[in-house]
């Protein structure tokens, strides 16, 4: 019974070794039997210095090797030149293809050792280095260093092991008469070079990884700082603006009860104030949601509604915006041309905000004027025009900071479009915005050709007006801030 167990264990062990041997040979073949390029990494400061030094070393190895093989080794000029050029060529080749260079160096050493074997001892006063010549040792060390710097550590160890194995077979097994053995010094120096190359490679990889981690840390720190700043802004908006808007809404709701028999107009105006305050609170909640989110630039879903918790408004709510403006006392007409289609939420939001700001400017700066809103869908985007007529009475002083036009221009420039705001000869103003979706090279001329030519008007800081801009009138986004100072 015990014999069967022993036979089974022995058979199992033999099967394991029989499976491992082909796998090891396959690994060696994959690692070392390749001619893939592994060029030296480019140096930013001394780009050509490493290549120059190696080429100079290869030249010295070649000259010294040929002289040694021809004079001390008693080889013919042709064979000595061939075996002398091979190690120098291996050093040059190792700058681009280190593994083929290692094979070339090993082959040159093996052929040279065989060729010199029968000539050792021909001159007893000269003891020749064998199996590695002095030039061959220097060349092989350089090749191993270049190989270790650019391949995996396993491949470098395999190359070192094969170097030691071939050296031992030549010097320890085959042997030669009357020579100075270079086996030990070659293997020891090769091991030192491989260890040094591995350390340098590990240091370089660690430096690259450290730089990558530092970059990621800096990006994460900047992102965290941005989120903290946005959260702080959101808190301040909520604590200050939301509080005042809530107070306005409550006061507008309570005010009719403080007056006996309030007129219907007062009730209607106070109700309008309350509704506007509630809508402003809703918009403020949306803005706060964007500020507190981690991806505020993400597009809104296509099925976004208009409820208190829905994303930012689009052109689907244009009618409600116009009706709200009419309730404030402004006569507004609208026109939509072209095939209406779903546009990116950023384009729709910008168009809505431009119309909203332009109508708000008409209310503030052009009392008694009438406004006309025109939306045109063109093949590569959207054209938005808001114009108003001449005001019928002077505009009161506005407490605003005059950033309305700048904000509209920034919205258009953010999308790669442009916006003009100019006064017309009839005393009105006109705002015209071109909001592209994705404009190909040929799309710009199409957009300019489809620009409307109607006149328009508004007020000083408001929806400006004149004739529709042609190709020379459209303000480039880079000039937006400069044009704002001209208004």
Coordinates of N, CA, C and O in Angstrom, one line a residue, residues 54-137:
X54 N 27.6 57.0 -25.5 CA 27.5 55.5 -25.9 C 28.2 55.3 -27.2 O 28.9 54.2 -27.4
X55 N 28.0 56.2 -28.2 CA 28.6 56.0 -29.5 C 30.1 56.1 -29.3 O 30.9 55.3 -30.0
X56 N 30.6 57.0 -28.5 CA 32.0 57.1 -28.3 C 32.6 55.9 -27.6 O 33.7 55.4 -27.9
X57 N 31.9 55.4 -26.6 CA 32.3 54.1 -26.0 C 32.3 53.0 -26.9 O 33.2 52.1 -26.9
X58 N 31.3 52.9 -27.8 CA 31.3 51.8 -28.8 C 32.5 51.9 -29.8 O 33.1 50.9 -30.1
X59 N 32.9 53.1 -30.1 CA 34.0 53.3 -31.0 C 35.3 52.8 -30.3 O 36.1 52.1 -30.9
X60 N 35.5 53.2 -29.0 CA 36.6 52.7 -28.3 C 36.7 51.2 -28.1 O 37.7 50.6 -28.2
X61 N 35.5 50.6 -27.8 CA 35.4 49.1 -27.7 C 35.8 48.5 -29.0 O 36.5 47.4 -29.0
X62 N 35.3 49.0 -30.1 CA 35.6 48.4 -31.4 C 37.1 48.5 -31.7 O 37.7 47.4 -32.1
X63 N 37.7 49.6 -31.5 CA 39.1 49.8 -31.9 C 40.0 48.9 -30.9 O 40.9 48.2 -31.4
X64 N 39.7 48.9 -29.6 CA 40.5 48.1 -28.7 C 40.3 46.6 -28.9 O 41.2 45.9 -28.8
X65 N 39.0 46.2 -29.2 CA 38.8 44.8 -29.4 C 39.5 44.3 -30.6 O 40.0 43.2 -30.6
X66 N 39.5 45.0 -31.7 CA 40.2 44.6 -33.0 C 41.7 44.4 -32.7 O 42.3 43.4 -33.1
X67 N 42.3 45.4 -32.0 CA 43.7 45.4 -31.8 C 44.1 44.2 -30.9 O 45.1 43.5 -31.1
X68 N 43.2 43.9 -29.9 CA 43.5 42.8 -29.0 C 43.4 41.5 -29.7 O 44.2 40.6 -29.5
X69 N 42.3 41.3 -30.4 CA 42.1 40.0 -31.1 C 43.2 39.8 -32.2 O 43.6 38.6 -32.4
X70 N 43.6 40.8 -32.9 CA 44.5 40.6 -34.0 C 46.0 40.4 -33.5 O 46.7 39.5 -34.0
X71 N 46.4 41.1 -32.5 CA 47.8 41.1 -32.1 C 48.0 40.0 -31.0 O 48.9 39.1 -31.1
X72 N 47.2 40.0 -29.9 CA 47.4 39.1 -28.9 C 46.6 37.8 -29.1 O 47.0 36.7 -28.6
X73 N 45.5 37.9 -29.8 CA 44.8 36.6 -30.1 C 45.2 35.9 -31.4 O 44.7 34.8 -31.6
X74 N 46.0 36.5 -32.2 CA 46.6 35.9 -33.4 C 45.4 35.5 -34.4 O 45.5 34.5 -35.0
X75 N 44.4 36.3 -34.4 CA 43.3 36.1 -35.4 C 43.6 36.9 -36.7 O 44.3 37.9 -36.6
X76 N 43.0 36.5 -37.8 CA 43.2 37.2 -39.0 C 42.5 38.5 -39.0 O 41.6 38.8 -38.2
X77 N 42.9 39.4 -39.9 CA 42.3 40.7 -39.9 C 40.8 40.7 -40.1 O 40.0 41.5 -39.5
X78 N 40.3 39.8 -41.0 CA 38.9 39.8 -41.3 C 38.1 39.3 -40.1 O 37.1 40.0 -39.7
X79 N 38.5 38.2 -39.5 CA 37.8 37.7 -38.3 C 37.9 38.6 -37.1 O 37.0 38.8 -36.4
X80 N 39.1 39.2 -36.9 CA 39.3 40.1 -35.8 C 38.4 41.3 -36.0 O 37.8 41.8 -35.0
X81 N 38.3 41.8 -37.2 CA 37.4 43.0 -37.4 C 36.0 42.7 -37.2 O 35.2 43.4 -36.6
X82 N 35.6 41.5 -37.6 CA 34.2 41.1 -37.4 C 33.8 40.9 -35.9 O 32.8 41.5 -35.4
X83 N 34.7 40.2 -35.2 CA 34.5 40.0 -33.8 C 34.7 41.3 -33.0 O 34.2 41.5 -31.9
X84 N 35.5 42.3 -33.5 CA 35.7 43.6 -32.8 C 34.5 44.5 -33.0 O 34.1 45.3 -32.1
X85 N 33.9 44.5 -34.2 CA 32.8 45.3 -34.5 C 31.5 44.9 -33.8 O 30.7 45.7 -33.5
X86 N 31.4 43.6 -33.5 CA 30.1 43.1 -33.0 C 29.9 43.7 -31.6 O 28.7 44.1 -31.3
X87 N 30.8 43.7 -30.6 CA 30.5 44.3 -29.3 C 30.2 45.8 -29.4 O 29.2 46.3 -28.7
X88 N 30.9 46.5 -30.2 CA 30.6 47.9 -30.4 C 29.3 48.2 -31.0 O 28.5 49.0 -30.6
X89 N 29.0 47.3 -32.0 CA 27.6 47.4 -32.6 C 26.5 47.1 -31.7 O 25.4 47.7 -31.7
X90 N 26.8 46.1 -30.7 CA 25.8 45.8 -29.7 C 25.5 47.0 -28.8 O 24.3 47.2 -28.4
X91 N 26.5 47.7 -28.5 CA 26.3 48.9 -27.6 C 25.4 49.9 -28.3 O 24.5 50.5 -27.7
X92 N 25.7 50.2 -29.6 CA 24.9 51.1 -30.4 C 23.5 50.6 -30.5 O 22.5 51.3 -30.4
X93 N 23.3 49.3 -30.9 CA 22.0 48.7 -31.1 C 21.2 48.8 -29.8 O 20.0 48.9 -29.8
X94 N 21.8 48.6 -28.6 CA 21.1 48.6 -27.3 C 20.4 49.9 -27.0 O 19.5 49.9 -26.2
X95 N 20.8 51.0 -27.7 CA 20.1 52.3 -27.4 C 18.6 52.2 -28.0 O 17.8 53.0 -27.6
X96 N 18.4 51.3 -28.9 CA 17.0 51.2 -29.5 C 16.4 49.8 -29.2 O 15.2 49.7 -28.9
X97 N 17.2 48.8 -29.4 CA 16.7 47.4 -29.2 C 17.6 46.6 -28.3 O 18.5 45.9 -28.8
X98 N 17.4 46.7 -27.0 CA 18.3 46.1 -26.0 C 18.4 44.6 -26.1 O 19.5 44.0 -25.9
X99 N 17.3 44.0 -26.3 CA 17.3 42.5 -26.3 C 18.1 41.9 -27.4 O 18.9 41.1 -27.3
X100 N 17.8 42.4 -28.7 CA 18.7 41.9 -29.8 C 20.1 42.3 -29.6 O 21.0 41.5 -30.0
X101 N 20.4 43.4 -29.0 CA 21.8 43.8 -28.7 C 22.4 42.8 -27.7 O 23.6 42.5 -27.9
X102 N 21.7 42.4 -26.7 CA 22.2 41.4 -25.8 C 22.5 40.1 -26.5 O 23.6 39.5 -26.3
X103 N 21.7 39.6 -27.4 CA 22.0 38.4 -28.2 C 23.2 38.6 -29.1 O 24.0 37.7 -29.2
X104 N 23.4 39.8 -29.6 CA 24.6 40.1 -30.5 C 25.8 40.0 -29.6 O 26.9 39.4 -30.0
X105 N 25.8 40.6 -28.4 CA 26.9 40.6 -27.5 C 27.3 39.1 -27.1 O 28.5 38.7 -27.1
X106 N 26.3 38.3 -26.8 CA 26.5 37.0 -26.4 C 27.1 36.1 -27.5 O 28.0 35.3 -27.4
X107 N 26.5 36.3 -28.7 CA 27.0 35.6 -29.9 C 28.4 35.9 -30.2 O 29.2 35.1 -30.5
X108 N 28.7 37.2 -30.1 CA 30.1 37.6 -30.4 C 31.1 37.0 -29.4 O 32.2 36.6 -29.8
X109 N 30.7 37.0 -28.1 CA 31.5 36.4 -27.1 C 31.7 34.9 -27.4 O 32.8 34.4 -27.3
X110 N 30.6 34.2 -27.7 CA 30.7 32.8 -27.9 C 31.6 32.4 -29.1 O 32.4 31.5 -29.1
X111 N 31.4 33.1 -30.3 CA 32.1 32.9 -31.5 C 33.6 33.2 -31.2 O 34.5 32.5 -31.6
X112 N 33.9 34.3 -30.5 CA 35.2 34.7 -30.2 C 35.9 33.7 -29.3 O 37.1 33.3 -29.5
X113 N 35.2 33.2 -28.3 CA 35.8 32.2 -27.4 C 36.1 30.9 -28.1 O 37.2 30.3 -27.9
X114 N 35.3 30.5 -29.1 CA 35.6 29.3 -29.9 C 36.7 29.5 -30.8 O 37.6 28.6 -31.0
X115 N 36.8 30.7 -31.4 CA 37.9 31.0 -32.3 C 39.2 31.1 -31.6 O 40.3 30.8 -32.2
X116 N 39.2 31.6 -30.4 CA 40.5 31.8 -29.7 C 40.9 30.6 -28.9 O 42.0 30.5 -28.4
X117 N 40.0 29.6 -28.8 CA 40.3 28.4 -27.9 C 41.6 27.7 -28.4 O 42.5 27.3 -27.6
X118 N 41.7 27.5 -29.7 CA 42.9 26.8 -30.2 C 44.2 27.6 -30.3 O 45.3 27.1 -30.5
X119 N 44.1 28.9 -30.1 CA 45.3 29.8 -30.2 C 45.8 30.2 -28.8 O 46.8 30.9 -28.8
X120 N 45.1 29.8 -27.8 CA 45.6 30.2 -26.5 C 46.9 29.4 -26.2 O 47.1 28.2 -26.4
X121 N 47.9 30.1 -25.7 CA 49.2 29.5 -25.3 C 50.2 29.5 -26.5 O 51.3 28.9 -26.3
X122 N 49.8 30.1 -27.6 CA 50.8 30.2 -28.7 C 52.0 31.0 -28.4 O 53.1 30.8 -28.8
X123 N 51.8 32.0 -27.6 CA 52.9 32.8 -27.1 C 52.9 32.8 -25.5 O 52.0 33.5 -24.9
X124 N 53.7 31.9 -24.9 CA 53.6 31.7 -23.5 C 53.8 33.0 -22.7 O 53.3 33.1 -21.5
X125 N 54.5 34.0 -23.2 CA 54.8 35.2 -22.4 C 53.5 36.1 -22.4 O 53.5 37.0 -21.6
X126 N 52.5 35.8 -23.2 CA 51.3 36.6 -23.2 C 50.1 35.7 -22.8 O 49.9 34.7 -23.5
X127 N 49.5 36.1 -21.7 CA 48.4 35.3 -21.2 C 47.1 36.0 -21.6 O 46.9 37.2 -21.2
X128 N 46.3 35.4 -22.4 CA 45.1 36.0 -23.0 C 43.9 35.9 -22.1 O 43.7 34.8 -21.5
X129 N 43.0 36.9 -22.1 CA 41.8 36.8 -21.3 C 40.7 36.0 -22.0 O 40.5 36.2 -23.2
X130 N 40.1 35.0 -21.3 CA 39.2 34.1 -22.0 C 38.2 33.6 -20.9 O 38.6 33.5 -19.8
X131 N 36.9 33.4 -21.2 CA 36.3 33.5 -22.6 C 35.9 34.9 -23.0 O 35.5 35.1 -24.1
X132 N 35.8 35.8 -22.0 CA 35.5 37.2 -22.3 C 36.7 38.0 -22.5 O 37.6 38.0 -21.7
X133 N 36.8 38.8 -23.6 CA 37.8 39.7 -23.8 C 37.5 41.0 -23.0 O 36.4 41.2 -22.5
X134 N 38.5 41.8 -22.8 CA 38.3 43.1 -22.0 C 37.3 44.0 -22.7 O 36.4 44.5 -22.1
X135 N 37.4 44.1 -24.1 CA 36.4 44.9 -24.8 C 35.0 44.3 -24.7 O 34.0 45.0 -24.6
X136 N 35.0 42.9 -24.8 CA 33.7 42.2 -24.7 C 33.0 42.4 -23.4 O 31.8 42.6 -23.3
X137 N 33.8 42.4 -22.3 CA 33.2 42.7 -20.9 C 32.6 44.1 -20.8 O 31.5 44.2 -20.4

